[in-house]
Coordinates of C-alpha atoms in Angstrom, one line a residue:
M1 CA 299.9 -104.8 50.5
W2 CA 299.2 -101.2 49.8
N3 CA 300.1 -98.8 52.6
R4 CA 296.9 -97.4 54.0
R5 CA 298.8 -95.0 56.3
L6 CA 300.1 -91.5 55.6
T7 CA 303.6 -92.0 54.2
L8 CA 306.6 -90.9 56.2
T9 CA 307.6 -88.6 53.3
I10 CA 304.4 -86.7 53.2
L11 CA 304.4 -86.4 56.9
L12 CA 307.8 -84.8 57.0
A13 CA 306.9 -82.5 54.1
L14 CA 303.8 -81.4 56.0
L15 CA 306.0 -80.7 59.3
L16 CA 308.5 -78.6 57.0
T17 CA 305.6 -76.5 55.5
I18 CA 303.4 -75.8 58.6
V19 CA 303.6 -72.0 59.3
P20 CA 302.2 -70.8 62.5
V21 CA 298.9 -68.7 62.2
H22 CA 299.8 -64.7 61.9
A23 CA 303.6 -65.8 61.4
Q24 CA 303.5 -63.0 58.6
D25 CA 301.4 -60.2 58.0
A26 CA 298.7 -60.4 55.1
G27 CA 299.3 -58.5 52.0
G28 CA 302.1 -56.2 50.8
G29 CA 302.6 -58.5 47.7
G30 CA 300.6 -56.7 45.1
T31 CA 297.7 -57.8 43.0
L32 CA 297.7 -61.0 41.0
I33 CA 295.4 -61.2 38.0
G34 CA 295.0 -64.4 36.4
A35 CA 292.9 -66.2 33.7
F36 CA 292.5 -69.1 35.9
D37 CA 289.5 -70.7 34.2
V38 CA 290.8 -70.6 30.6
G39 CA 291.9 -73.9 29.2
P40 CA 291.0 -77.5 29.8
G41 CA 291.5 -77.1 33.7
G42 CA 289.2 -74.3 34.0
A43 CA 285.5 -74.2 34.6
P44 CA 283.9 -70.7 35.0
K45 CA 281.0 -70.6 37.6
A46 CA 282.0 -73.9 39.1
I47 CA 280.9 -74.5 42.8
P48 CA 282.0 -77.2 45.3
F49 CA 280.7 -80.7 44.4
M50 CA 279.6 -79.5 41.0
D51 CA 283.1 -79.2 39.7
T52 CA 284.3 -81.2 36.9
A53 CA 287.1 -78.9 36.7
G54 CA 288.1 -75.3 37.8
R55 CA 289.6 -76.8 41.2
T56 CA 292.8 -74.4 40.9
W57 CA 290.5 -71.5 41.6
L58 CA 288.1 -73.4 43.9
S59 CA 291.0 -74.2 46.2
K60 CA 291.8 -70.6 46.9
I61 CA 288.5 -70.3 48.7
W62 CA 287.7 -73.5 50.1
S63 CA 289.8 -76.4 51.2
P64 CA 289.4 -80.2 50.6
L65 CA 290.1 -82.9 52.9
I66 CA 293.1 -84.0 50.8
S67 CA 294.6 -82.7 47.7
W68 CA 297.3 -83.9 45.2
N69 CA 300.9 -82.7 46.1
A70 CA 302.6 -80.2 43.6
D71 CA 303.2 -82.5 40.7
M72 CA 300.4 -85.0 41.4
S73 CA 302.9 -87.8 42.4
A74 CA 301.4 -88.4 45.8
L75 CA 298.4 -87.0 48.3
E76 CA 299.0 -83.9 50.3
P77 CA 297.2 -83.4 53.6
Q78 CA 294.8 -80.4 53.7
L79 CA 292.1 -80.3 56.3
A80 CA 292.6 -84.0 56.9
T81 CA 296.3 -84.6 58.1
E82 CA 296.3 -88.3 58.3
W83 CA 294.1 -91.2 57.2
S84 CA 293.9 -94.9 57.9
S85 CA 291.5 -98.0 57.4
N86 CA 290.7 -101.3 58.9
E87 CA 292.0 -104.4 57.5
D88 CA 289.4 -104.8 54.8
S89 CA 289.1 -101.1 53.9
T90 CA 285.6 -100.7 54.9
V91 CA 286.2 -98.2 57.9
W92 CA 288.2 -95.1 57.1
T93 CA 289.4 -92.9 59.9
F94 CA 290.5 -89.2 59.0
K95 CA 292.3 -87.0 61.6
L96 CA 291.5 -83.3 61.0
R97 CA 293.9 -80.4 61.2
E98 CA 293.2 -78.4 64.5
G99 CA 293.2 -74.7 65.0
V100 CA 291.7 -73.9 61.5
L101 CA 289.2 -70.9 61.3
W102 CA 286.4 -70.3 58.8
H103 CA 286.8 -66.8 57.0
D104 CA 284.3 -65.5 59.4
G105 CA 286.2 -66.7 62.5
E106 CA 284.1 -69.6 63.4
T107 CA 286.2 -72.7 64.4
F108 CA 286.3 -75.5 61.9
D109 CA 285.7 -79.1 63.2
A110 CA 284.6 -82.6 62.3
D111 CA 281.0 -81.6 62.3
D112 CA 281.7 -79.6 59.2
V113 CA 283.3 -82.4 57.3
V114 CA 280.1 -84.8 58.3
F115 CA 277.8 -82.0 57.1
S116 CA 279.7 -81.3 53.7
L117 CA 279.8 -85.1 52.8
N118 CA 276.0 -85.7 53.7
L119 CA 275.2 -82.6 51.6
A120 CA 277.2 -83.8 48.6
L121 CA 275.7 -87.3 48.8
N122 CA 272.2 -86.1 49.4
P123 CA 270.1 -87.1 46.3
D124 CA 268.1 -83.9 46.5
A125 CA 271.2 -81.8 46.0
A126 CA 272.1 -83.8 42.9
T127 CA 275.8 -83.1 43.0
N128 CA 278.6 -84.5 40.8
F129 CA 280.3 -85.8 43.9
P130 CA 278.9 -89.4 43.9
G131 CA 280.2 -89.9 40.2
F132 CA 283.5 -88.5 40.9
S133 CA 284.3 -89.9 44.5
S134 CA 283.3 -93.6 44.0
L135 CA 280.9 -92.9 46.9
S136 CA 277.2 -92.9 46.9
R137 CA 274.4 -92.9 49.4
E138 CA 274.0 -96.6 49.1
S139 CA 277.6 -97.4 49.3
V140 CA 278.2 -95.3 52.5
A141 CA 276.8 -96.8 55.9
S142 CA 277.7 -93.8 58.0
I143 CA 279.7 -90.7 58.3
T144 CA 280.5 -90.0 62.0
A145 CA 282.2 -87.3 63.9
V146 CA 284.0 -89.6 66.4
D147 CA 285.4 -86.4 68.2
P148 CA 285.9 -82.8 67.2
Y149 CA 288.9 -83.7 64.9
T150 CA 288.2 -87.3 63.8
V151 CA 285.8 -88.5 61.2
E152 CA 284.9 -92.0 60.4
I153 CA 283.5 -93.3 57.3
V154 CA 282.0 -96.6 57.2
L155 CA 281.6 -98.4 53.8
N156 CA 279.2 -101.2 52.7
S157 CA 282.1 -102.5 50.6
P158 CA 285.8 -102.3 50.5
N159 CA 287.4 -99.4 48.9
P160 CA 291.2 -99.5 49.3
R161 CA 291.7 -96.1 47.5
L162 CA 289.2 -94.0 49.0
P163 CA 291.8 -91.3 50.0
F164 CA 292.3 -90.6 46.3
F165 CA 288.8 -89.6 45.8
M166 CA 288.7 -87.5 48.7
I167 CA 290.6 -84.8 46.7
F168 CA 287.0 -84.1 45.6
A169 CA 285.6 -83.7 49.2
W170 CA 285.5 -80.0 49.8
V171 CA 284.5 -78.9 53.1
L172 CA 281.8 -76.3 53.6
P173 CA 280.8 -74.4 56.9
E174 CA 277.8 -76.2 58.7
H175 CA 276.9 -72.9 60.6
A176 CA 276.5 -71.0 57.3
L177 CA 274.7 -73.4 55.3
K178 CA 272.8 -75.7 57.6
D179 CA 269.4 -74.2 56.6
L180 CA 270.0 -74.7 53.1
N181 CA 267.4 -76.7 51.2
P182 CA 269.5 -79.4 49.4
A183 CA 267.4 -79.1 46.4
D184 CA 268.5 -75.4 46.1
Y185 CA 272.2 -76.2 46.4
Q186 CA 272.9 -75.8 42.6
T187 CA 270.9 -72.4 42.4
T188 CA 271.9 -70.8 45.5
D189 CA 273.8 -67.5 45.0
W190 CA 275.7 -68.0 48.3
F191 CA 278.9 -69.3 46.7
F192 CA 279.2 -65.9 44.6
T193 CA 277.8 -63.3 47.2
N194 CA 278.9 -64.6 50.7
P195 CA 281.1 -67.7 50.5
I196 CA 283.0 -68.7 53.6
G197 CA 285.9 -71.2 53.3
T198 CA 289.1 -72.0 55.0
G199 CA 291.3 -71.5 51.9
P200 CA 294.0 -69.0 51.6
F201 CA 291.9 -66.2 50.1
M202 CA 288.5 -64.7 51.0
H203 CA 285.7 -63.4 49.0
D204 CA 285.7 -59.7 48.3
E205 CA 283.7 -59.2 44.9
Y206 CA 282.2 -61.2 42.1
V207 CA 280.8 -59.9 38.9
A208 CA 279.3 -62.6 36.6
D209 CA 281.2 -63.2 33.5
Q210 CA 283.8 -60.6 34.3
F211 CA 285.8 -61.4 37.4
W212 CA 286.2 -62.7 41.0
A213 CA 288.4 -60.9 43.3
L214 CA 289.6 -62.4 46.6
V215 CA 291.6 -60.8 49.6
P216 CA 294.1 -62.7 51.8
N217 CA 292.9 -64.8 54.6
P218 CA 295.0 -63.6 57.6
N219 CA 294.4 -67.0 59.5
Y220 CA 295.1 -69.3 56.9
F221 CA 296.5 -72.6 58.3
R222 CA 299.8 -72.3 56.2
G223 CA 300.2 -68.7 56.8
A224 CA 298.9 -65.4 55.7
P225 CA 299.3 -64.7 51.9
K226 CA 301.5 -62.3 50.7
L227 CA 299.3 -60.8 48.0
D228 CA 297.1 -57.9 48.5
R229 CA 294.5 -59.1 46.1
L230 CA 294.0 -62.0 43.8
I231 CA 291.8 -61.8 40.8
N232 CA 290.3 -64.2 38.4
R233 CA 289.3 -62.7 35.2
Y234 CA 287.0 -64.4 32.8
F235 CA 287.6 -64.7 29.0
A236 CA 285.7 -66.2 26.1
D237 CA 288.7 -68.1 25.0
E238 CA 292.3 -68.6 25.2
T239 CA 293.0 -66.0 22.5
S240 CA 291.4 -63.3 24.3
A241 CA 293.1 -64.2 27.5
L242 CA 296.6 -64.4 25.6
L243 CA 296.0 -60.7 24.2
A244 CA 295.5 -59.7 27.7
L245 CA 298.6 -61.4 29.0
E246 CA 300.8 -59.8 26.1
S247 CA 299.1 -56.2 26.8
G248 CA 299.9 -56.4 30.5
E249 CA 296.4 -56.6 31.8
I250 CA 296.9 -60.0 33.4
N251 CA 299.8 -61.9 35.0
F252 CA 299.0 -65.5 34.1
T253 CA 296.9 -67.7 31.5
Y254 CA 296.9 -71.2 30.2
V255 CA 298.3 -71.3 26.7
S256 CA 298.4 -73.9 24.2
G257 CA 301.6 -75.7 23.0
D258 CA 302.4 -73.5 20.0
V259 CA 301.8 -70.3 21.9
A260 CA 304.0 -71.6 24.8
L261 CA 306.9 -72.4 22.3
R262 CA 306.7 -68.9 20.8
L263 CA 306.7 -67.1 24.3
Q264 CA 309.5 -69.2 25.5
E265 CA 311.7 -68.0 22.5
E266 CA 310.9 -64.4 23.3
G267 CA 312.3 -64.9 26.7
T268 CA 310.0 -62.4 28.4
Y269 CA 307.5 -64.7 30.0
Q270 CA 307.8 -67.5 32.5
I271 CA 306.5 -70.8 31.2
Y272 CA 305.0 -73.5 33.3
D273 CA 304.4 -77.0 32.1
G274 CA 303.9 -80.6 32.9
P275 CA 302.0 -83.7 31.8
S276 CA 298.3 -83.3 31.8
G277 CA 297.4 -86.7 32.9
V278 CA 294.4 -86.3 30.8
T279 CA 293.3 -88.5 27.8
N280 CA 291.6 -86.8 24.9
Y281 CA 289.4 -89.0 23.3
F282 CA 286.0 -89.5 21.4
I283 CA 283.2 -91.1 23.5
F284 CA 280.6 -92.8 21.5
N285 CA 277.0 -92.8 22.7
L286 CA 276.3 -96.6 22.4
R287 CA 272.5 -95.6 22.8
N288 CA 272.7 -95.0 19.0
P289 CA 272.6 -98.4 17.3
V290 CA 275.3 -97.0 14.9
F291 CA 278.1 -97.2 17.4
Q292 CA 277.2 -100.5 18.9
D293 CA 279.0 -102.2 16.1
V294 CA 282.6 -102.5 17.2
R295 CA 283.9 -102.2 13.5
V296 CA 282.4 -98.6 13.3
R297 CA 284.3 -97.6 16.3
Q298 CA 287.5 -99.2 15.1
A299 CA 287.0 -97.5 11.6
F300 CA 287.1 -94.2 13.6
L301 CA 290.7 -95.0 14.9
Y302 CA 292.0 -96.3 11.7
A303 CA 290.7 -93.4 9.7
I304 CA 292.5 -90.8 11.8
D305 CA 296.2 -90.4 11.6
R306 CA 296.5 -89.8 15.2
K307 CA 300.3 -89.7 15.2
A308 CA 300.5 -87.2 12.5
I309 CA 298.2 -84.9 14.5
A310 CA 300.2 -85.2 17.6
E311 CA 303.6 -84.6 15.7
T312 CA 302.5 -81.6 13.4
V313 CA 299.3 -80.0 14.3
L314 CA 300.1 -80.3 18.2
K315 CA 303.6 -79.7 17.5
G316 CA 305.0 -82.7 19.3
T317 CA 303.4 -81.8 22.6
A318 CA 301.0 -84.9 22.7
T319 CA 301.5 -88.6 22.7
V320 CA 299.0 -91.1 21.2
V321 CA 297.4 -93.5 23.9
P322 CA 296.0 -96.9 23.3
C323 CA 293.1 -96.6 26.0
I324 CA 291.7 -94.3 28.4
S325 CA 294.7 -94.5 30.6
A326 CA 297.2 -91.4 30.3
F327 CA 300.2 -93.2 31.8
P328 CA 302.1 -96.1 30.3
S329 CA 302.5 -97.8 33.6
M330 CA 298.9 -98.5 33.1
W331 CA 299.2 -100.0 29.5
P332 CA 300.0 -103.8 29.1
D333 CA 302.9 -104.6 26.8
A334 CA 302.5 -103.1 23.2
S335 CA 302.5 -106.7 21.8
E336 CA 299.0 -107.1 23.4
L337 CA 297.7 -103.8 22.0
N338 CA 296.4 -102.8 18.5
D339 CA 298.2 -99.5 17.7
Y340 CA 295.7 -98.6 15.0
A341 CA 298.0 -97.2 12.7
Y342 CA 296.7 -95.1 10.2
D343 CA 294.8 -97.1 7.5
P344 CA 292.2 -95.5 5.8
A345 CA 291.5 -98.5 3.5
K346 CA 291.1 -100.7 6.5
A347 CA 288.5 -98.0 8.0
S348 CA 286.7 -98.0 4.5
E349 CA 286.4 -101.8 4.7
L350 CA 285.2 -101.9 8.1
L351 CA 282.5 -99.3 7.4
Q352 CA 281.3 -101.2 4.4
E353 CA 281.2 -104.6 6.3
A354 CA 279.0 -102.7 9.0
G355 CA 276.6 -101.3 6.5
Y356 CA 277.5 -97.7 7.7
D357 CA 275.5 -95.0 6.2
T358 CA 278.0 -92.5 4.7
S359 CA 275.2 -89.9 4.3
A360 CA 274.9 -89.5 8.0
S361 CA 276.3 -86.6 9.8
F362 CA 277.0 -86.3 13.6
E363 CA 277.7 -83.3 15.9
L364 CA 281.1 -83.8 17.7
M365 CA 280.0 -82.1 21.2
T366 CA 282.8 -80.5 23.1
Y367 CA 283.9 -78.0 25.7
Y368 CA 287.3 -77.4 24.2
N369 CA 287.6 -74.0 22.5
N370 CA 291.1 -73.0 22.3
Q371 CA 293.2 -73.2 19.1
F372 CA 295.0 -76.3 20.1
H373 CA 292.0 -78.5 20.1
L374 CA 290.1 -76.6 17.5
D375 CA 293.0 -77.5 15.0
A376 CA 293.1 -81.0 16.1
M377 CA 289.3 -81.4 15.7
A378 CA 289.7 -79.8 12.2
A379 CA 292.3 -82.5 11.3
Q380 CA 290.2 -85.3 12.7
Q381 CA 287.1 -83.9 10.7
A382 CA 289.0 -84.0 7.4
F383 CA 290.6 -87.5 8.2
L384 CA 287.1 -88.8 9.0
A385 CA 285.6 -87.2 5.9
A386 CA 287.9 -88.9 3.7
V387 CA 286.4 -92.4 4.5
G388 CA 282.8 -91.2 4.6
I389 CA 282.2 -90.5 8.1
N390 CA 281.0 -86.8 8.6
I391 CA 281.4 -85.0 12.0
V392 CA 280.8 -81.4 12.8
P393 CA 282.7 -80.0 16.0
V394 CA 280.3 -78.0 18.2
A395 CA 281.9 -76.2 21.0
Q396 CA 280.1 -75.2 24.2
D397 CA 280.9 -73.6 27.6
V398 CA 281.4 -76.2 30.4
P399 CA 278.3 -75.4 32.4
T400 CA 276.1 -75.9 29.3
Y401 CA 278.2 -79.2 28.2
N402 CA 278.0 -80.5 31.8
S403 CA 274.3 -79.9 32.2
Y404 CA 273.3 -82.7 29.9
F405 CA 276.3 -84.7 29.0
Y406 CA 276.3 -86.8 32.2
T407 CA 272.6 -87.7 31.6
G408 CA 273.7 -89.7 28.3
E409 CA 271.1 -87.5 26.1
G410 CA 271.6 -84.9 23.7
W411 CA 274.8 -86.2 22.1
D412 CA 276.0 -89.0 19.8
I413 CA 279.9 -88.4 20.2
S414 CA 281.9 -86.1 22.2
Y415 CA 285.4 -84.9 22.1
R416 CA 286.7 -84.5 25.6
G417 CA 289.1 -85.2 28.3
V418 CA 289.3 -87.2 31.5
G419 CA 291.9 -87.5 34.0
V420 CA 293.0 -91.0 34.7
N421 CA 295.7 -92.2 37.2
V422 CA 296.3 -95.1 39.3
G423 CA 294.7 -93.6 42.4
N424 CA 291.3 -92.5 41.0
F425 CA 290.6 -94.5 37.8
P426 CA 287.1 -93.5 36.3
F427 CA 285.3 -96.8 37.0
S428 CA 282.0 -94.8 37.4
F429 CA 282.0 -94.1 33.5
Y430 CA 281.6 -97.7 32.7
E431 CA 279.0 -98.8 35.3
P432 CA 275.3 -98.7 35.8
G433 CA 274.4 -95.9 38.0
G434 CA 278.1 -94.6 38.2
Q435 CA 276.9 -91.3 36.5
P436 CA 273.4 -89.8 36.7
T437 CA 272.0 -90.9 33.2
T438 CA 268.4 -90.9 32.6
D439 CA 268.1 -94.5 31.8
G440 CA 270.6 -95.8 34.5
A441 CA 272.8 -97.3 31.9
P442 CA 276.5 -96.6 31.9
L443 CA 277.5 -93.2 30.6
A444 CA 278.3 -94.7 27.1
G445 CA 275.1 -96.5 27.2
Q446 CA 276.1 -100.1 27.2
L447 CA 277.5 -102.6 29.9
F448 CA 280.4 -105.0 29.0
P449 CA 280.2 -107.8 31.6
E450 CA 284.0 -108.6 31.0
L451 CA 284.8 -105.1 31.5
Q452 CA 282.7 -105.0 34.8
A453 CA 284.3 -108.0 36.1
L454 CA 287.7 -106.4 35.9
I455 CA 286.4 -103.3 37.5
D456 CA 284.7 -105.2 40.2
A457 CA 288.1 -106.9 40.9
A458 CA 290.2 -103.8 40.8
R459 CA 287.7 -101.8 43.3
I460 CA 288.5 -104.3 46.1
E461 CA 292.1 -105.1 45.2
S462 CA 294.6 -103.9 47.9
D463 CA 297.9 -105.3 46.5
A464 CA 299.5 -102.5 44.3
D465 CA 301.0 -104.9 41.7
A466 CA 298.0 -107.0 41.3
Y467 CA 295.8 -103.8 41.2
L468 CA 298.1 -102.3 38.4
G469 CA 297.8 -105.6 36.5
L470 CA 293.9 -105.1 36.6
L471 CA 294.1 -101.8 35.2
Q472 CA 296.5 -103.0 32.3
D473 CA 293.8 -105.6 31.6
I474 CA 291.1 -103.0 31.4
C475 CA 293.4 -101.0 29.1
K476 CA 293.6 -104.2 26.7
F477 CA 289.8 -104.7 26.8
Q478 CA 289.3 -101.1 25.9
N479 CA 291.8 -101.1 23.1
E480 CA 290.7 -104.3 21.6
N481 CA 286.8 -103.4 21.6
A482 CA 287.5 -99.7 20.8
L483 CA 285.2 -98.7 23.3
E484 CA 286.1 -95.0 22.8
G485 CA 288.2 -93.4 20.3
Y486 CA 291.4 -92.8 22.1
M487 CA 293.5 -90.0 20.8
W488 CA 296.3 -88.6 22.9
T489 CA 297.5 -87.1 26.2
A490 CA 299.3 -83.9 26.0
V491 CA 301.9 -81.7 27.8
R492 CA 300.0 -78.4 28.9
F493 CA 301.4 -75.0 29.5
G494 CA 300.7 -71.9 31.2
A495 CA 302.5 -68.4 30.8
G496 CA 303.3 -65.8 33.4
T497 CA 304.6 -62.4 33.3
S498 CA 308.3 -62.0 34.6
N499 CA 307.3 -60.3 37.7
L500 CA 305.4 -63.1 39.3
Q501 CA 307.4 -64.4 42.4
D502 CA 307.0 -67.8 44.0
F503 CA 304.1 -68.6 41.8
Y504 CA 303.4 -72.1 41.0
W505 CA 300.8 -73.6 38.4
F506 CA 300.7 -77.3 37.3
P507 CA 298.4 -78.8 34.6
A508 CA 296.7 -81.0 37.0
A509 CA 293.6 -82.8 35.5
G510 CA 290.5 -80.8 36.2
G511 CA 292.7 -78.3 38.1
G512 CA 293.5 -80.8 40.8
P513 CA 293.1 -79.6 43.5
Y514 CA 297.0 -79.6 44.0
E515 CA 299.4 -77.8 46.7
D516 CA 300.6 -74.6 45.0
H517 CA 301.2 -72.5 48.2
A518 CA 299.4 -69.8 46.9
E519 CA 300.1 -68.0 50.4
L520 CA 303.6 -67.5 49.1
W521 CA 302.7 -65.8 45.6
S522 CA 303.4 -62.3 45.0
V523 CA 303.8 -59.6 42.2
T524 CA 306.6 -57.1 41.9
E525 CA 306.5 -53.8 40.7

């Protein structure tokens, strides 16, 4: 059976990292300026519960109940220190950290958690939380403060992996937001003018489209940060951020693989890297009858030499995937999968059988605007054009893309990324009502009963091996039916100046959140 309790390893790690409040003086470590919202893990203007990414920065101000650990291999206690469930995983109990203060000096307690979760699930607030957390107002029977430092969540159906989704559960101050009309949640300027959190840094100054500056929180529960100031500078794209890094204006930015390799050869920058855990893929909007034909979807895969793009255009920093899952442990044996090896003749044959109109043209909507993905999309475009499929990549900023994509309207094909791991598989993408689409249909626009049956079984399976087997069955179904145009998962890179001390960055999907111990960061002269 899956162990529902906090593992001994994580508990010991927690005990070793606890730092008494005021154990060190805040500040003295210089100013660190980063481009934290450049790259696929960034999302300028993101706010808690409306964050599809950008969580590396959000976690500097607000704390979630739980986060990933440093390399996303396990869960890490944040405002929740331990969690457990009853036998059928319908009642979850979260023990909270005591002695935590909000940035304004008020005491954090269970009422803040109850308030935050109820707000996030309020349909009037229309947050992204239901889709990303596997929770909904209908699936939650109650959220209760049992005592000042214990919260109980009662579910209407079993959820053995709920803690993995609680990384999306930011905790907001009830005393500051209790009078907020939920319908105004997405438009209030509070998050940028007077935000209050429990994170390592506190709001200092925000200038839209330019920067967000923070100062250390002297009462942070892991210890007062060493930095005097932490600044997130906004850039239009990776190239402008890279120029700022190389000119000494900033200390850190995400960089694409080719840039990382060059900077590493120069030897004057610190390079951070790791598996993205993100699958890059084409999602087809099956509301368009053209893409309802499996032969058309398969033709996309046969037409693109994915392996060549990964090895040459992406310089060996990406690995081709057979389904939505980024990790091989979630794939069945290769003998059960179609590798869709490059075969333009096969692609043309399938298109002809399907009666595909080669005069048609489709916009490929994306939020990727860095050279890494622009080069990949240019190669995809050329391969597809060779068999009569015409696409035009259209890059948008993340807020614009998010404003319509999850409704299912305004797009036919999108090149995007989704973080997928054993703990929080994106079941909601394939279920009716899983995302706030205007027609209630799954995000791609069509329900597949066999896939839904596998998802239903996986949701309530508590045995780890059996659950993994169901994920592999899901991968096989996706692969066979080419539900999406599966491309690759990439290694991602960050680059920092040589004077960064104890700085840590990991390419976590969506920016995590993950434990980076920002209270230890400093910059030397």
